[in-house]
Amino acid sequence: PTIDEAVTDAPSKGNQEGIFGFGNDASGYVGMSNLVSSAGVVGTDVTAVGTGLGSLSACEYGGDKGIFGFGHTASSPYMTGRTNLVSNTGVVGTDVTGVGTGREKTAACEYGGDKGIFGYGKNGATYYSITNLVSNGGVVASDQAATTGTARQYPSACEYGDDKGIFGFGHDGSSYVGMTNLVSNTGVVATDVTAVGTARGWAAACGYDYDKGIFGFGYDGSALGMTNLVSN
């Protein structure tokens, strides 16, 4: 499952709630969601109108809304580029047919103050470095090639500097990687930056203190507990 990072931006953007959604339980892929109040209280299951989906990612857009996208479904062709918009009251919308390459194990974050970006991922034996921009109206754009960014699965991403983004870490099909890729406030993804952090996948990331970010935890063959701060 993934979380809309609106709650982490609450001090600077006025957003105070969050949402968890989708994922995989013992019965298979699910489409439910759970709202998070401004006090951090997680609500009961809400049956989503979206089809069950796993290995997806999510981010904020439009200043007060969210979007879930990409991932793995229970039926062919399995890997999807479909998305589900989340209203500013936490209502998850119906499936929106994707325009981007179907893939799973992507990452997503905000950029430009009110827009979003999905990036990287995997479909079968193919690893991608492509990204898909999300407008402030929730419209997902067609694939754009990331500038020489290493193709990989299980990266993580967050906003920093109030209007920029960063992708980091992951697995390139051969090994865990520790590089990062900065996202400008116009959605341009930069070349690989050699990371000082431990190479790993399955990490998580979020914003903090208005304009900074943090990567945390992950797996490199063993479960990890370290964090890496991202300056503004």
Short mmCIF file of C-alpha atoms in Angstrom, two decimals:
data_model
loop_
_atom_site.label_atom_id
_atom_site.label_comp_id
_atom_site.label_asym_id
_atom_site.label_seq_id
_atom_site.Cartn_x
_atom_site.Cartn_y
_atom_site.Cartn_z
CA PRO A 1 0.00 0.00 0.00
CA THR A 2 1.04 3.60 -0.47
CA ILE A 3 0.20 6.90 1.17
CA ASP A 4 -0.60 10.29 -0.28
CA GLU A 5 2.04 12.60 1.15
CA ALA A 6 -0.40 15.49 1.71
CA VAL A 7 -0.07 14.96 5.45
CA THR A 8 3.68 15.65 5.29
CA ASP A 9 3.05 18.96 3.52
CA ALA A 10 0.40 20.12 5.98
CA PRO A 11 2.33 23.04 7.51
CA SER A 12 3.20 24.70 4.21
CA LYS A 13 0.26 23.83 1.96
CA GLY A 14 -2.68 23.72 4.29
CA ASN A 15 -3.40 20.05 3.69
CA GLN A 16 -4.02 18.07 6.83
CA GLU A 17 -5.21 14.61 5.88
CA GLY A 18 -3.78 11.53 4.15
CA ILE A 19 -4.91 8.29 2.58
CA PHE A 20 -3.65 4.71 2.31
CA GLY A 21 -4.93 2.66 -0.59
CA PHE A 22 -4.89 -0.60 -2.51
CA GLY A 23 -2.34 -3.38 -1.94
CA ASN A 24 -2.41 -7.13 -1.51
CA ASP A 25 -3.82 -9.15 1.37
CA ALA A 26 -4.25 -12.88 1.94
CA SER A 27 -7.15 -12.97 -0.52
CA GLY A 28 -5.41 -11.12 -3.36
CA TYR A 29 -5.32 -7.55 -4.66
CA VAL A 30 -7.68 -5.12 -2.95
CA GLY A 31 -9.16 -1.75 -3.86
CA MET A 32 -9.97 -0.43 -0.41
CA SER A 33 -8.65 2.75 1.16
CA ASN A 34 -8.22 4.15 4.67
CA LEU A 35 -8.37 7.85 5.39
CA VAL A 36 -5.98 9.50 7.86
CA SER A 37 -7.28 12.43 9.89
CA SER A 38 -5.33 15.59 10.71
CA ALA A 39 -4.70 14.03 14.14
CA GLY A 40 -3.17 10.92 12.60
CA VAL A 41 -6.14 8.65 13.20
CA VAL A 42 -6.51 5.96 10.52
CA GLY A 43 -10.13 5.32 9.52
CA THR A 44 -11.88 2.05 8.86
CA ASP A 45 -11.76 0.36 5.46
CA VAL A 46 -13.52 2.21 2.66
CA THR A 47 -14.42 0.06 -0.30
CA ALA A 48 -12.84 1.80 -3.26
CA VAL A 49 -14.42 1.95 -6.68
CA GLY A 50 -11.04 1.13 -8.19
CA THR A 51 -9.98 -2.37 -9.21
CA GLY A 52 -7.60 -4.15 -6.83
CA LEU A 53 -4.01 -3.16 -7.44
CA GLY A 54 -0.60 -3.95 -5.94
CA SER A 55 2.98 -2.68 -6.28
CA LEU A 56 1.68 0.77 -7.16
CA SER A 57 2.68 4.30 -6.16
CA ALA A 58 0.89 7.52 -5.27
CA CYS A 59 1.42 11.25 -4.89
CA GLU A 60 -0.38 14.52 -4.40
CA TYR A 61 -1.50 16.84 -7.19
CA GLY A 62 -3.49 20.05 -7.47
CA GLY A 63 -2.45 21.19 -4.02
CA ASP A 64 -5.13 19.20 -2.20
CA LYS A 65 -5.82 15.99 -4.12
CA GLY A 66 -4.10 12.64 -4.70
CA ILE A 67 -3.53 10.05 -7.37
CA PHE A 68 -2.76 6.31 -7.23
CA GLY A 69 -1.24 4.79 -10.34
CA PHE A 70 0.48 1.99 -12.22
CA GLY A 71 1.02 -1.39 -10.57
CA HIS A 72 0.01 -5.04 -10.86
CA THR A 73 -3.57 -6.28 -11.32
CA ALA A 74 -5.10 -9.73 -10.98
CA SER A 75 -5.99 -10.08 -14.68
CA SER A 76 -4.13 -9.91 -17.98
CA PRO A 77 -2.22 -7.85 -19.05
CA TYR A 78 -1.40 -7.59 -15.32
CA MET A 79 0.96 -4.60 -15.55
CA THR A 80 -1.06 -1.42 -15.87
CA GLY A 81 -0.70 2.31 -16.33
CA ARG A 82 -4.16 3.04 -15.00
CA THR A 83 -4.74 5.62 -12.29
CA ASN A 84 -7.34 6.52 -9.66
CA LEU A 85 -7.83 10.13 -8.62
CA VAL A 86 -8.52 11.07 -4.99
CA SER A 87 -10.72 14.10 -4.31
CA ASN A 88 -9.93 16.70 -1.65
CA THR A 89 -12.43 14.91 0.60
CA GLY A 90 -10.69 11.54 0.22
CA VAL A 91 -13.05 9.94 -2.29
CA VAL A 92 -11.23 7.52 -4.62
CA GLY A 93 -12.41 7.77 -8.22
CA THR A 94 -13.07 5.06 -10.76
CA ASP A 95 -10.27 3.55 -12.86
CA VAL A 96 -8.80 5.90 -15.47
CA THR A 97 -7.19 4.14 -18.42
CA GLY A 98 -3.48 4.82 -18.44
CA VAL A 99 -1.58 6.50 -21.26
CA GLY A 100 1.81 5.44 -19.92
CA THR A 101 3.64 2.13 -20.20
CA GLY A 102 2.08 -0.45 -17.90
CA ARG A 103 4.51 -1.34 -15.15
CA GLU A 104 4.81 -2.01 -11.42
CA LYS A 105 7.18 -1.07 -8.60
CA THR A 106 7.36 2.59 -9.61
CA ALA A 107 7.70 5.62 -7.35
CA ALA A 108 5.88 8.95 -7.39
CA CYS A 109 6.20 12.39 -5.83
CA GLU A 110 5.07 15.97 -6.19
CA TYR A 111 6.91 18.70 -8.10
CA GLY A 112 6.19 22.24 -9.20
CA GLY A 113 4.06 22.96 -6.16
CA ASP A 114 0.89 21.34 -7.53
CA LYS A 115 1.88 18.61 -9.99
CA GLY A 116 3.07 15.02 -9.76
CA ILE A 117 5.39 12.56 -11.44
CA PHE A 118 5.47 8.74 -11.65
CA GLY A 119 8.81 7.18 -12.54
CA TYR A 120 10.82 4.04 -13.20
CA GLY A 121 9.40 0.55 -12.64
CA LYS A 122 9.41 -2.92 -14.15
CA ASN A 123 7.37 -5.14 -16.46
CA GLY A 124 8.58 -8.72 -16.57
CA ALA A 125 12.30 -8.69 -17.34
CA THR A 126 12.22 -5.09 -18.59
CA TYR A 127 13.30 -2.24 -16.32
CA TYR A 128 12.32 1.32 -17.13
CA SER A 129 13.69 4.82 -16.59
CA ILE A 130 10.64 6.51 -18.10
CA THR A 131 8.50 9.02 -16.21
CA ASN A 132 4.93 10.29 -16.55
CA LEU A 133 3.99 13.80 -15.48
CA VAL A 134 0.68 14.56 -13.75
CA SER A 135 -0.89 17.97 -14.35
CA ASN A 136 -2.50 20.02 -11.60
CA GLY A 137 -5.81 18.75 -12.97
CA GLY A 138 -4.82 15.10 -12.53
CA VAL A 139 -4.16 14.35 -16.19
CA VAL A 140 -1.33 11.84 -16.70
CA ALA A 141 0.95 12.54 -19.67
CA SER A 142 2.49 10.03 -22.05
CA ASP A 143 5.91 8.53 -21.39
CA GLN A 144 8.93 10.79 -21.27
CA ALA A 145 12.41 9.33 -21.15
CA ALA A 146 14.30 10.13 -17.98
CA THR A 147 17.63 11.76 -18.82
CA THR A 148 20.09 8.84 -18.63
CA GLY A 149 18.59 7.82 -15.30
CA THR A 150 19.32 4.20 -14.42
CA ALA A 151 16.33 1.95 -15.15
CA ARG A 152 15.19 0.26 -11.97
CA GLN A 153 12.39 -1.09 -9.81
CA TYR A 154 11.52 -0.30 -6.20
CA PRO A 155 12.87 3.25 -6.10
CA SER A 156 11.35 5.76 -3.71
CA ALA A 157 10.62 9.45 -4.17
CA CYS A 158 9.63 12.62 -2.34
CA GLU A 159 9.37 16.35 -2.75
CA TYR A 160 12.08 18.74 -1.57
CA GLY A 161 12.81 22.46 -1.86
CA ASP A 162 9.04 23.15 -1.86
CA ASP A 163 8.66 22.63 -5.63
CA LYS A 164 11.12 19.94 -6.73
CA GLY A 165 11.33 16.16 -6.43
CA ILE A 166 13.87 13.39 -6.04
CA PHE A 167 13.91 9.70 -6.95
CA GLY A 168 16.38 7.48 -5.14
CA PHE A 169 17.64 3.96 -4.63
CA GLY A 170 16.11 0.80 -6.12
CA HIS A 171 17.17 -2.40 -7.90
CA ASP A 172 18.37 -2.40 -11.52
CA GLY A 173 17.85 -6.10 -12.17
CA SER A 174 21.38 -7.04 -11.16
CA SER A 175 21.99 -5.27 -7.90
CA TYR A 176 20.66 -2.72 -5.44
CA VAL A 177 21.58 0.86 -6.33
CA GLY A 178 22.02 4.03 -4.31
CA MET A 179 21.93 6.80 -6.89
CA THR A 180 19.40 9.63 -6.92
CA ASN A 181 17.80 11.65 -9.71
CA LEU A 182 16.61 15.19 -9.09
CA VAL A 183 13.36 16.46 -10.63
CA SER A 184 13.19 20.15 -11.51
CA ASN A 185 10.15 22.31 -10.84
CA THR A 186 9.19 21.78 -14.49
CA GLY A 187 9.35 17.99 -14.23
CA VAL A 188 12.70 17.42 -15.92
CA VAL A 189 14.54 14.40 -14.50
CA ALA A 190 18.31 14.85 -14.18
CA THR A 191 21.12 12.38 -14.70
CA ASP A 192 22.21 9.98 -11.98
CA VAL A 193 23.83 11.48 -8.89
CA THR A 194 26.14 9.09 -7.06
CA ALA A 195 24.60 8.60 -3.64
CA VAL A 196 26.36 8.60 -0.32
CA GLY A 197 23.67 6.32 1.10
CA THR A 198 23.58 2.53 1.25
CA ALA A 199 22.33 0.95 -1.98
CA ARG A 200 18.94 -0.65 -1.37
CA GLY A 201 15.37 -1.12 -2.54
CA TRP A 202 11.95 -1.06 -0.86
CA ALA A 203 12.74 2.18 0.97
CA ALA A 204 10.15 4.88 1.64
CA ALA A 205 10.41 8.66 1.40
CA CYS A 206 8.48 11.74 2.47
CA GLY A 207 8.90 15.45 3.05
CA TYR A 208 9.56 17.15 6.38
CA ASP A 209 10.12 20.65 7.76
CA TYR A 210 8.36 22.40 4.86
CA ASP A 211 11.10 21.99 2.22
CA LYS A 212 13.27 18.94 2.97
CA GLY A 213 12.96 15.19 2.43
CA ILE A 214 13.98 11.89 3.96
CA PHE A 215 14.56 8.37 2.63
CA GLY A 216 14.21 5.61 5.18
CA PHE A 217 14.58 1.89 5.78
CA GLY A 218 14.65 -0.64 2.91
CA TYR A 219 16.24 -3.94 1.99
CA ASP A 220 19.59 -4.97 0.49
CA GLY A 221 19.45 -8.66 1.31
CA SER A 222 18.74 -7.76 4.93
CA ALA A 223 16.16 -5.45 6.45
CA LEU A 224 17.66 -1.99 7.03
CA GLY A 225 16.88 0.76 9.51
CA MET A 226 18.92 3.73 8.35
CA THR A 227 17.66 7.04 6.99
CA ASN A 228 19.12 9.63 4.59
CA LEU A 229 18.14 13.28 4.79
CA VAL A 230 17.61 15.43 1.70
CA SER A 231 18.40 19.13 2.06
CA ASN A 232 16.32 21.86 0.52
#
